[in-house]
Short mmCIF file of C-alpha atoms in Angstrom, two decimals:
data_model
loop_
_atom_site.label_atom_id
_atom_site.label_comp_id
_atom_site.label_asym_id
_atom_site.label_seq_id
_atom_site.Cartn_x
_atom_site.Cartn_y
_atom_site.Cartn_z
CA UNK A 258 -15.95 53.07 -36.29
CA UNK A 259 -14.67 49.92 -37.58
CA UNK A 260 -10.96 50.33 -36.86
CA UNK A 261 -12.53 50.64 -32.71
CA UNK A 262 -14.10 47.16 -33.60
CA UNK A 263 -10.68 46.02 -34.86
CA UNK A 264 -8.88 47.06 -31.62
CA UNK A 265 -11.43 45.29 -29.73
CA UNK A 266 -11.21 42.06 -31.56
CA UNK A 267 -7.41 42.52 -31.33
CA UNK A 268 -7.35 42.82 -27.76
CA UNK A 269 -9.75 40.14 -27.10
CA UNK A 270 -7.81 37.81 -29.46
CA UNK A 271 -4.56 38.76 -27.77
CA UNK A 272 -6.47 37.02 -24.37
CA UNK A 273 -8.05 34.31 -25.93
CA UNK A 274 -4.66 33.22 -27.73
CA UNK A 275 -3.68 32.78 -24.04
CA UNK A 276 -6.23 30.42 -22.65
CA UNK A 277 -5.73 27.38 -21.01
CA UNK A 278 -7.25 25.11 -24.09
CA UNK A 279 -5.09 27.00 -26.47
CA UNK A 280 -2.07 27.51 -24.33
CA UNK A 281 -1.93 24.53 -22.54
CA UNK A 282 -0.72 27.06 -19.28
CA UNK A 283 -2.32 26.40 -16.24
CA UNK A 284 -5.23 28.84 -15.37
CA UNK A 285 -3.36 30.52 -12.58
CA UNK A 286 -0.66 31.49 -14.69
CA UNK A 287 -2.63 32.96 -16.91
CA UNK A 288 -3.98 35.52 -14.69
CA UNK A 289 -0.82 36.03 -13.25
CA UNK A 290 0.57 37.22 -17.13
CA UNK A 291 0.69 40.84 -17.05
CA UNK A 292 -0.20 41.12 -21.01
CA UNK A 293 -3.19 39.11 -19.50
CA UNK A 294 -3.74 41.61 -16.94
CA UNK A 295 -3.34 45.02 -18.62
CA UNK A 296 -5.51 43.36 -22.09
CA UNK A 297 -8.19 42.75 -19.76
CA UNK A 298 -8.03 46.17 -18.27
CA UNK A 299 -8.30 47.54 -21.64
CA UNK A 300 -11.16 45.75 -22.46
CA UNK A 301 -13.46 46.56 -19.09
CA UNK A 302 -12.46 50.14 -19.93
CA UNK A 303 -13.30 49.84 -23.21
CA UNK A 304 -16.75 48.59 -22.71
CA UNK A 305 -18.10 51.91 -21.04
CA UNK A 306 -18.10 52.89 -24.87
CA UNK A 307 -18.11 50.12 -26.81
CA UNK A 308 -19.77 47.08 -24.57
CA UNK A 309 -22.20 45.92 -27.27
CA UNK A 310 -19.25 45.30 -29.75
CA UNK A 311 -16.81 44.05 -26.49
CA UNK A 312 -19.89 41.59 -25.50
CA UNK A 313 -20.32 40.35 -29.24
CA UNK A 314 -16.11 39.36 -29.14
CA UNK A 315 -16.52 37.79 -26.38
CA UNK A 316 -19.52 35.79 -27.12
CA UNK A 317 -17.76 34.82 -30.56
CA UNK A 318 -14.69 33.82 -28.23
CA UNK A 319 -16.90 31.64 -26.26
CA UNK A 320 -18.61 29.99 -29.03
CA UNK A 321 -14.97 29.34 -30.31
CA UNK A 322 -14.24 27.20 -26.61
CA UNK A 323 -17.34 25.30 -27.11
CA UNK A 324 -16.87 24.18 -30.86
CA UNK A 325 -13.60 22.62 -29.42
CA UNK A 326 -15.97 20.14 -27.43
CA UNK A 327 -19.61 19.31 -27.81
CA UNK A 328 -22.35 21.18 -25.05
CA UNK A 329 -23.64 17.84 -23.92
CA UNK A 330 -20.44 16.02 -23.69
CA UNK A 331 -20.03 15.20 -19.91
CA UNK A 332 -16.24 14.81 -19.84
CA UNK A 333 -15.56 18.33 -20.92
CA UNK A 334 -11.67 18.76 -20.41
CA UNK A 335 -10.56 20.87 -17.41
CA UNK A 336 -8.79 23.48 -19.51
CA UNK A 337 -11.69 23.93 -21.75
CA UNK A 338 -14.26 24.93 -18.57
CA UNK A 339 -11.12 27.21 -16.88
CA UNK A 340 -11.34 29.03 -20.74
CA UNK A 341 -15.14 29.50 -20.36
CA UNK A 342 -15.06 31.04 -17.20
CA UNK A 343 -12.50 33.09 -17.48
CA UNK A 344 -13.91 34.28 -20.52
CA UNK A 345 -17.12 34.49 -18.64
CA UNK A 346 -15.71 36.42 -15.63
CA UNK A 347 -14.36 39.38 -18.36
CA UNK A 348 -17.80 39.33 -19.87
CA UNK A 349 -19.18 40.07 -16.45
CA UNK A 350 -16.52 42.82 -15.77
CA UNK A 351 -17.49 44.54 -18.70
CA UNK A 352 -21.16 44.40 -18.41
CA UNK A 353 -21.16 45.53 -14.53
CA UNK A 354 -18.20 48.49 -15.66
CA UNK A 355 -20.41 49.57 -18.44
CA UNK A 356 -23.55 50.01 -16.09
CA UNK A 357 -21.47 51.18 -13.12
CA UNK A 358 -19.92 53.92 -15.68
CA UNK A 359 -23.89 55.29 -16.96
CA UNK A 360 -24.91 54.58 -13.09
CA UNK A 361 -22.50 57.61 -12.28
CA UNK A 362 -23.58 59.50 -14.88
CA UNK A 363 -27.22 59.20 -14.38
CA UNK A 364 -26.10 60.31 -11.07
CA UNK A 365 -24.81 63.98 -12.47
CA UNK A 366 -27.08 64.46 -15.57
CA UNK A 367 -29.49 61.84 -16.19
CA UNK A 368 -28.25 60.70 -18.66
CA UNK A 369 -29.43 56.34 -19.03
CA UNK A 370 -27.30 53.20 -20.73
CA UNK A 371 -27.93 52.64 -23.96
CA UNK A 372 -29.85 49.44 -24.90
CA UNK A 373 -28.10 46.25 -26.03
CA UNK A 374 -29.28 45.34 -29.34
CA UNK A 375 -31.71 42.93 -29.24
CA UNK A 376 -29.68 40.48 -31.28
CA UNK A 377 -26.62 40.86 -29.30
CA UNK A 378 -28.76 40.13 -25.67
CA UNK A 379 -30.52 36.98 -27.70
CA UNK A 380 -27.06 35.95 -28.40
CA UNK A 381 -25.65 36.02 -24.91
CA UNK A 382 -28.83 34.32 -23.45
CA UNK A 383 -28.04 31.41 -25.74
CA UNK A 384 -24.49 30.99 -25.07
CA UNK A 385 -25.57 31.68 -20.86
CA UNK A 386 -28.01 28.67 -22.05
CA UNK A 387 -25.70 26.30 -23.03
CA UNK A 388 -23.38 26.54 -20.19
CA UNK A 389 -26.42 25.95 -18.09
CA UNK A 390 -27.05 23.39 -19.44
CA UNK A 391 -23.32 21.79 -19.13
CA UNK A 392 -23.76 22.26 -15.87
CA UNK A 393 -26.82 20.61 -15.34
CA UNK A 394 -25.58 17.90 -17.01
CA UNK A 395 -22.66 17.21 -15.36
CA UNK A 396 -24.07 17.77 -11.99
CA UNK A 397 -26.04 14.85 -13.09
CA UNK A 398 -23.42 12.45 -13.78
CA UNK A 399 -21.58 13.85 -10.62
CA UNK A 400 -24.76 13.08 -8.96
CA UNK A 401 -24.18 8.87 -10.24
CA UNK A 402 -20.55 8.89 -9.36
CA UNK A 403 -19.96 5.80 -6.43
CA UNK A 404 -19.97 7.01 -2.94
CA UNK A 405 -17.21 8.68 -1.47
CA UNK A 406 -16.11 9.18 -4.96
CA UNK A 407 -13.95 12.93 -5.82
CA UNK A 408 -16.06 14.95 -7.65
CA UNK A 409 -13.31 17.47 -9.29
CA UNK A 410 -9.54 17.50 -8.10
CA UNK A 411 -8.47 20.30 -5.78
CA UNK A 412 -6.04 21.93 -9.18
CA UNK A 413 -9.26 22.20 -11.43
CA UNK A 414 -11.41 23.92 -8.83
CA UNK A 415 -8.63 26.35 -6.69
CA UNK A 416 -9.37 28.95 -9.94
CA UNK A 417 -13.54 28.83 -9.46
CA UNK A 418 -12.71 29.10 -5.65
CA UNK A 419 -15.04 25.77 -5.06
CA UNK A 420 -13.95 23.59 -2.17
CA UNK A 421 -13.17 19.73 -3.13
CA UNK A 422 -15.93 17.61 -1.55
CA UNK A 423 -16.48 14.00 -1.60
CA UNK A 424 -19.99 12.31 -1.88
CA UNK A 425 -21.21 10.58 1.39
CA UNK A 426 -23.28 8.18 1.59
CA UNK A 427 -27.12 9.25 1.96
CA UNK A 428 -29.28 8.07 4.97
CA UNK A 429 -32.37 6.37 4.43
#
């Protein structure tokens, strides 16, 4: 079983080598890469079988990102956020594959997912926790920005699919 483990790892590594905060390429572009593309594919497929090991890479990928800037900094660079969520957005693909997969099954023979280990689901819930927490805080300095101030620029948020607002001022 370890040499499955190893294609995992080498499949997620070929995608993280490719991130925005490693690659310096735009997010967009990124996704656009076909290697991106068909890697990923390989990995939500994967994770009918093998989404406890697929969720640990990940989660080891994302801890990577963050070591490359402190949680509670505020000015987090764009390329390092882009990384997390794209990382994210796999993580979520292979989580709602793996269930879909055993949902289909169940389906024909009643046959139920297979727990997470216990360790692995403590793991993601910190890692989920921390990037709560990013966002909380810097929806709190957004929140002390001057009025009509831009809260992100229009390149950083086209990949989340966020609109660009500006703050108004509030009525009293």
């Amino acid at each position: 079983m370890p040499s499955r483990a190893k294609l995992i790892g080498n499949l997620v590594h070929r995608v993280a080598v490719r991130l925005p905060y490693k690659s310096g390429r735009k997010l967009e572009v990124v996704e656009q890469d076909p290697i991106v593309k068909q890697t990923v594919a390989a990995i939500i497929e994967l994770s009918k079988f093998k989404l406890a090991t697929v969720a640990n890479t990940l989660g080891f990928v994302l801890e990577g990102i963050s070591k490359t800037h402190q949680i509670f900094e505020k000015n987090v660079p764009v390329d390092v956020m882009q990384s997390k969520l794209f990382v994210l957005r796999v993580l979520s693909a292979c989580m709602q594959h793996h269930w879909q997969f055993y949902k289909e099954q169940q389906k024909q023979s009643n046959i139920n997912p297979p727990a997470l280990d216990e360790a692995l689901v403590s793991f993601i819930l910190v890692l989920m926790s921390r990037y709560i927490t990013q966002y909380h805080l810097i929806e709190e300095t957004n929140s002390n920005l001057p009025i009509n101030a831009v809260i992100l620029d229009s390149d950083s948020v086209q990949a989340t699919g966020l609109r660009v607002t500006q703050r108004s001022k509030l009525q009293s």
